[in-house]
CSV table of C-alpha atoms in Angstrom, one decimal:
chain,number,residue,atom,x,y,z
R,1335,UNK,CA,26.2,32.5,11.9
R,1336,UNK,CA,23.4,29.9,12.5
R,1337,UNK,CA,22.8,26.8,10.3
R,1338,UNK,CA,20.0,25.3,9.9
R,1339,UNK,CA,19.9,21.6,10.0
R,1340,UNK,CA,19.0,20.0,6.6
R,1341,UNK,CA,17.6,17.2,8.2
R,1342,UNK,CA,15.3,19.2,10.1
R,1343,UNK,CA,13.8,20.7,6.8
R,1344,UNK,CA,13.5,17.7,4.9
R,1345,UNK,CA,11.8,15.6,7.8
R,1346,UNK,CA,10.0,17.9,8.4
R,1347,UNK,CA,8.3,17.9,4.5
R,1348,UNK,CA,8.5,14.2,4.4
R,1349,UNK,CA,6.2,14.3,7.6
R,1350,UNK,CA,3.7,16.6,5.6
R,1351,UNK,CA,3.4,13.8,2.9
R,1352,UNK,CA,2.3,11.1,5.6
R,1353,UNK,CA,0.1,13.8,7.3
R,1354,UNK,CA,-2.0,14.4,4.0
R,1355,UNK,CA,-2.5,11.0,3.8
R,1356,UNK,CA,-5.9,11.2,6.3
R,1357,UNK,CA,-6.9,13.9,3.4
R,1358,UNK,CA,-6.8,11.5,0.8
R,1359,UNK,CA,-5.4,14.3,-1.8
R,1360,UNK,CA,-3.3,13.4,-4.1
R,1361,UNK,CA,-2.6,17.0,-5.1
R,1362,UNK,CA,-1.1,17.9,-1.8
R,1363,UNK,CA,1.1,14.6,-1.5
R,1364,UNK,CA,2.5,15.3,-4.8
R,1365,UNK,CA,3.6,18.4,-4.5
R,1366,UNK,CA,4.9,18.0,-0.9
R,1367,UNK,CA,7.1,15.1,-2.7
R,1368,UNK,CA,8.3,17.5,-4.9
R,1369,UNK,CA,9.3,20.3,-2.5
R,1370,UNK,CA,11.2,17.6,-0.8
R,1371,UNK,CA,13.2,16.3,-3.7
R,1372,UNK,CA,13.8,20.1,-4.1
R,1373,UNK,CA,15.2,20.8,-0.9
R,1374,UNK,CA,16.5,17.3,-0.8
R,1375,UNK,CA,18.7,18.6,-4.1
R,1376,UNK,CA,19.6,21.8,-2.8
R,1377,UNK,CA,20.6,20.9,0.1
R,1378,UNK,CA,23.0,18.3,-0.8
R,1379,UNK,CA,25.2,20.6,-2.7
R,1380,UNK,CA,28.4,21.2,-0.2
R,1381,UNK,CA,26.6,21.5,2.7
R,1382,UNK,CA,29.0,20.4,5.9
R,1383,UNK,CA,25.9,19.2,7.5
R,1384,UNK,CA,24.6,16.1,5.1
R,1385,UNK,CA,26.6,13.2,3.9
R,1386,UNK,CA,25.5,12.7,0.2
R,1387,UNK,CA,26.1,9.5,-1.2
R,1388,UNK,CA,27.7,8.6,-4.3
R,1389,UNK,CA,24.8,7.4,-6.2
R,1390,UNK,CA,21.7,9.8,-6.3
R,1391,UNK,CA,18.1,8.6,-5.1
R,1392,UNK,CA,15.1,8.4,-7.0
R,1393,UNK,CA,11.8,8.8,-5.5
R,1394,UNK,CA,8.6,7.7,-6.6
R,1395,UNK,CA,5.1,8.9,-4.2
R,1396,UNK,CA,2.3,7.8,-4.9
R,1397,UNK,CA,-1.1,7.2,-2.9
R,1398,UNK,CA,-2.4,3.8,-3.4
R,1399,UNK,CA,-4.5,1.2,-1.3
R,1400,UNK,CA,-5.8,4.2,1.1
R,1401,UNK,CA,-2.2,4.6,2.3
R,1402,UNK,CA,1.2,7.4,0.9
R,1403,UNK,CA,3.5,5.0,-0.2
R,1404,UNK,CA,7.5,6.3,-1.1
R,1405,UNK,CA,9.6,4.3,-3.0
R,1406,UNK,CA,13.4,5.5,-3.1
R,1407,UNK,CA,15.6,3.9,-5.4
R,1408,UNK,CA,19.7,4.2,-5.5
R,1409,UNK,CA,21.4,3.9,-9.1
R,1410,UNK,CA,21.9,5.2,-12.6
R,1411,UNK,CA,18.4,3.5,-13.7
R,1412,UNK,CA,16.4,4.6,-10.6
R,1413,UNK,CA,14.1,6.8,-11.6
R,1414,UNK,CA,12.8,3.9,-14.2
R,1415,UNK,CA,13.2,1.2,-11.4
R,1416,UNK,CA,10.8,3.0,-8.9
R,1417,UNK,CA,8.1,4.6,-11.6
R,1418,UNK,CA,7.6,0.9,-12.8
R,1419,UNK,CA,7.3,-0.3,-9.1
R,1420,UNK,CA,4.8,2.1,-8.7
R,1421,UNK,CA,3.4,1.2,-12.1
R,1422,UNK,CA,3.0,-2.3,-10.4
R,1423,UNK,CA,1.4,-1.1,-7.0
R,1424,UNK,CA,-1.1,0.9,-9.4
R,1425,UNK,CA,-1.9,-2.5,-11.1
R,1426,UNK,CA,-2.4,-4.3,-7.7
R,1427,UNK,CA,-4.6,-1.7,-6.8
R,1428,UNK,CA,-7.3,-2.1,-9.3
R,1429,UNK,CA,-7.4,-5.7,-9.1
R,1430,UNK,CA,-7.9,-6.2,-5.8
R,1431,UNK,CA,-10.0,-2.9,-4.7
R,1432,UNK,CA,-13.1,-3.2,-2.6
R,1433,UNK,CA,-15.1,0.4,-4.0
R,1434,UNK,CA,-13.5,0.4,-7.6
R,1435,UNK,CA,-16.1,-0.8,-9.4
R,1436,UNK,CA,-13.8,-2.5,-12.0
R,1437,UNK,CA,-11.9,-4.2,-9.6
R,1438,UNK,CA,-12.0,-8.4,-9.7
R,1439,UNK,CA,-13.1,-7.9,-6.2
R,1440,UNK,CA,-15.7,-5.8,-6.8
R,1441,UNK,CA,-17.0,-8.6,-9.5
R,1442,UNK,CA,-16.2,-10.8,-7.0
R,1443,UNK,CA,-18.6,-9.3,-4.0
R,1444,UNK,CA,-21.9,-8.2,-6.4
R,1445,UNK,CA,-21.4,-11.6,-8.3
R,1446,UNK,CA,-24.7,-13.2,-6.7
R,1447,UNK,CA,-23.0,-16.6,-6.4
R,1448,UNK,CA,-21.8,-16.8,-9.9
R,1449,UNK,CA,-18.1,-17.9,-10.6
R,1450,UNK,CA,-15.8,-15.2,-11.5
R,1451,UNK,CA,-12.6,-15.7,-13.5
R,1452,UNK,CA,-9.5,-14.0,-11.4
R,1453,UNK,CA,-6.0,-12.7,-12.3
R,1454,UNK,CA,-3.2,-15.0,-11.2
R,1455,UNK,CA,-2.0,-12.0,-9.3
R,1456,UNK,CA,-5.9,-11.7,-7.0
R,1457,UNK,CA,-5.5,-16.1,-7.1
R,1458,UNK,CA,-2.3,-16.1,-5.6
R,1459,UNK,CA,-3.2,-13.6,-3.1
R,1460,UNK,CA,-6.8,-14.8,-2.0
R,1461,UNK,CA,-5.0,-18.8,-1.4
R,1462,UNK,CA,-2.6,-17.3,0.9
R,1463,UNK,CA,-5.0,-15.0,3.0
R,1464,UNK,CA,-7.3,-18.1,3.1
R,1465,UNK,CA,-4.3,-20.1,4.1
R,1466,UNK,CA,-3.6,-17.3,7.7
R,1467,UNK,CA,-7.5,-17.3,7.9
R,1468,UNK,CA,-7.0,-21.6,8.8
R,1469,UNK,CA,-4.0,-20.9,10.6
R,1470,UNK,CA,-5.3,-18.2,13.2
R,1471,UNK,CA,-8.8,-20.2,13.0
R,1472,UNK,CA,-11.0,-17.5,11.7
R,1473,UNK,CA,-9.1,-14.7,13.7
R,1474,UNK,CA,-8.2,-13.0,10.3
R,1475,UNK,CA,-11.3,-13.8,8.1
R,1476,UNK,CA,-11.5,-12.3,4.3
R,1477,UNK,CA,-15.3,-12.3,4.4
R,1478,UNK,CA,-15.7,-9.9,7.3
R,1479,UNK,CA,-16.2,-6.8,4.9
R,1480,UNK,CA,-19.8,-6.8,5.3
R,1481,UNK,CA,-19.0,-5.9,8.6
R,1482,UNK,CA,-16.2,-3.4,7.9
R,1483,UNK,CA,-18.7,-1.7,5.2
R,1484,UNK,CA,-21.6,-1.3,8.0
R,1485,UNK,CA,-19.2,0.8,10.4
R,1486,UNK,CA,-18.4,2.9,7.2
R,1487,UNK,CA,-14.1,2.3,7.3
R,1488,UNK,CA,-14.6,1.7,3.6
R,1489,UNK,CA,-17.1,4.5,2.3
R,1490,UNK,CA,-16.4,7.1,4.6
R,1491,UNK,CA,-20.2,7.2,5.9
R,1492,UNK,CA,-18.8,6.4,9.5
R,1493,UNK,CA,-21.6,5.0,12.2
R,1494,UNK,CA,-22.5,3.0,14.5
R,1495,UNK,CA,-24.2,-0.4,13.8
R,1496,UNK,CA,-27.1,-1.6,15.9
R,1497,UNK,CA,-26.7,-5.1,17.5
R,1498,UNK,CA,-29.1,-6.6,15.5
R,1499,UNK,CA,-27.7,-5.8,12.5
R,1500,UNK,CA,-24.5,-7.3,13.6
R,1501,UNK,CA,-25.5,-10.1,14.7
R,1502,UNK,CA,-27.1,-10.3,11.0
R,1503,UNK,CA,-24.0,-9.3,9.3
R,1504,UNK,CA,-21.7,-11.5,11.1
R,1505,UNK,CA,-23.7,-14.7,10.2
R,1506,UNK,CA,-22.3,-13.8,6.5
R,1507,UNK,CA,-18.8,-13.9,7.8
R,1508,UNK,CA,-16.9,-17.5,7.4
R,1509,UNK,CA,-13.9,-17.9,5.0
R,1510,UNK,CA,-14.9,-21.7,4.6
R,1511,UNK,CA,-17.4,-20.5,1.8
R,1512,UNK,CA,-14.8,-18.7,-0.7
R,1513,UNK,CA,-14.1,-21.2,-3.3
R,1514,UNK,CA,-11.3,-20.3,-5.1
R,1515,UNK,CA,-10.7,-23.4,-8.0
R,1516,UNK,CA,-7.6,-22.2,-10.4
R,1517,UNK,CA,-8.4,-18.9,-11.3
R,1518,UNK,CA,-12.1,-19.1,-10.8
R,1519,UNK,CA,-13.5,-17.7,-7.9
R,1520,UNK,CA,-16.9,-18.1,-6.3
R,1521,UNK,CA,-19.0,-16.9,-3.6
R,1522,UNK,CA,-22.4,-17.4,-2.3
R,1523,UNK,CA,-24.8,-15.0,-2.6
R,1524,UNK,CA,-24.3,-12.4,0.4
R,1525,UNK,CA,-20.4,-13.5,0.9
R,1526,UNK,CA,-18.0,-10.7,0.4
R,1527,UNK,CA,-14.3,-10.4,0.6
R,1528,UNK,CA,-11.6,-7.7,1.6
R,1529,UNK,CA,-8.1,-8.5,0.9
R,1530,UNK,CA,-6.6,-5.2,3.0
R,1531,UNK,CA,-4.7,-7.2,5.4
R,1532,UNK,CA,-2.6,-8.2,3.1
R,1533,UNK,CA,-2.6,-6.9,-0.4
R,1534,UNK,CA,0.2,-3.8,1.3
R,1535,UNK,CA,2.2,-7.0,2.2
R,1536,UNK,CA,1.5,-8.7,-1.5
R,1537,UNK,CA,2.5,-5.2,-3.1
R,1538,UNK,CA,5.5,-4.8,-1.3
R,1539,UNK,CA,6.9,-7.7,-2.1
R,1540,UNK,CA,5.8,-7.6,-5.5
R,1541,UNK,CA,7.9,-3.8,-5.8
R,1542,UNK,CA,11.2,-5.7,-4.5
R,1543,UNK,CA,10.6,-8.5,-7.2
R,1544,UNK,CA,10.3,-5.2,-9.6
R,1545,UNK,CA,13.4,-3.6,-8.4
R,1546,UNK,CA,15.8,-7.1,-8.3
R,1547,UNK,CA,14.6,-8.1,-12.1
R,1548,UNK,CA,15.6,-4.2,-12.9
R,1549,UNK,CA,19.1,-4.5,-11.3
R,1550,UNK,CA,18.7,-2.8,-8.6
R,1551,UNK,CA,20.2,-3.6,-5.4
R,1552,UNK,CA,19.6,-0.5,-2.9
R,1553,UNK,CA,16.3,1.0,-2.3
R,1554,UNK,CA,13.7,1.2,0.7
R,1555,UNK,CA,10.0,1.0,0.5
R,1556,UNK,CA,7.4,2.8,2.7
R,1557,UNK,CA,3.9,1.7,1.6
R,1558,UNK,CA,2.2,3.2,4.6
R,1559,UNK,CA,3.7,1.2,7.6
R,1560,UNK,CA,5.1,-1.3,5.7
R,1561,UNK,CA,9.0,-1.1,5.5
R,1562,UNK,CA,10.8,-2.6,3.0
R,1563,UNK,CA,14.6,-2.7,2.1
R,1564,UNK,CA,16.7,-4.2,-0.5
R,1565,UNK,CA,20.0,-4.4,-0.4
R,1566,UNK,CA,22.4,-2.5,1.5
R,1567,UNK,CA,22.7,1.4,1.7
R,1568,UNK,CA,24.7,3.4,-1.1
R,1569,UNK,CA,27.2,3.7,1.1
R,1570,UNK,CA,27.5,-0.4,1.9
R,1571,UNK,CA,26.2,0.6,5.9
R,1572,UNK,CA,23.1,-1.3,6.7
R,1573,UNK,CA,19.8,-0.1,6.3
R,1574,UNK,CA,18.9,0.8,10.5
């Protein structure tokens, strides 16, 4: 009689999450998610196929920072653990935002040179990013959103920029002119910031501070192509 592999099936949904992730809809992500805990549960009951381990998973999806991010979380608490990390990533998210209009970098960029008061959580971040920006020189600069926002990555209104208005745009662009003084942040009129090179990279390690003050000690993270693990497997095999 033929079997059908288990794995097969539940890849094979798990690829349909990261798929509707160029959709942007939440919908479809979340009930992809579900029909793979569903088949991830049926499937694991005395099938000769799939090894299941001794403690069940927990699986929080979300879609956050323009990315599908999967958090799966071993243990008796899981379930908790992983809907507070996401909690946290959802908190991240609207501080540190470009388009959300409530975000403290949205203040931040339509501020008109007046000095903004910042979470410790967007402070923290913004000192490191402008720390890489001096270490590569300007190669990674926060203030190139202007830029970013004229070729339309962040609104969706895709196009291509003439020279001119380049060459205008980029003379906004130096990370020398963020002042960031305690929590207070400034920029001059016309200076805007992204944090999206790293704020996936803040969040993740952010979830695994989450998970280690809830006791867990096995779970991986997927926040788009960031790949996170704590711990060991459930098993006690390495995570590979």
């Amino acid at each position: 009689q033929a079997q059908i592999n288990p794995h097969f099936l539940y890849n094979t949904l798990d690829s349909i999450v990261w798929l509707a992730e160029g959709g942007n809809n939440r919908q479809v992500v979340e009930m992809t998610a579900d029909l793979s805990d569903f088949f991830r549960t049926v499937l694991s009951g005395g099938n000769d196929y799939i090894t299941v381990a001794e403690e069940e998973s927990h699986i929080a999806t979300l879609l956050a920072m323009d990315t599908v991010m999967k958090l799966t979380v071993y243990g008796p608490d899981g379930q908790t653990a992983a809907d507070r990390a996401s909690a946290r990533i959802e908190e991240l998210e609207a501080l540190l935002s470009v388009t959300d209009e409530g975000s403290e970098i949205f203040a931040a960029n339509h501020s008109e040179g007046a000095a903004v008061p910042v979470s410790s959580d967007t402070a923290a971040l913004l000192r490191k990013a402008l720390e890489l920006c001096g270490a590569s020189e300007g190669t990674l600069d926060v203030t190139v959103y202007p830029v970013v926002r004229a070729w339309g990555f962040t609104t969706g209104n895709y196009r291509v920029p003439e020279a001119g208005e380049l060459r205008e745009l980029l003379d906004r662009v130096d990370y020398n002119r963020v002042s960031l003084e305690g929590g207070t942040l400034t920029l001059p009129a016309g200076t805007e910031i992204d944090l999206g090179a790293v704020a996936k990279g803040y969040a993740g390690d952010q979830v695994m501070a989450s998970l280690k003050a809830q006791g867990v000690s096995s779970a991986i993270i997927e926040l788009g192509g960031n790949v996170q693990a704590l711990g060991s497997k459930p098993d006690g095999s390495p995570w590979r």
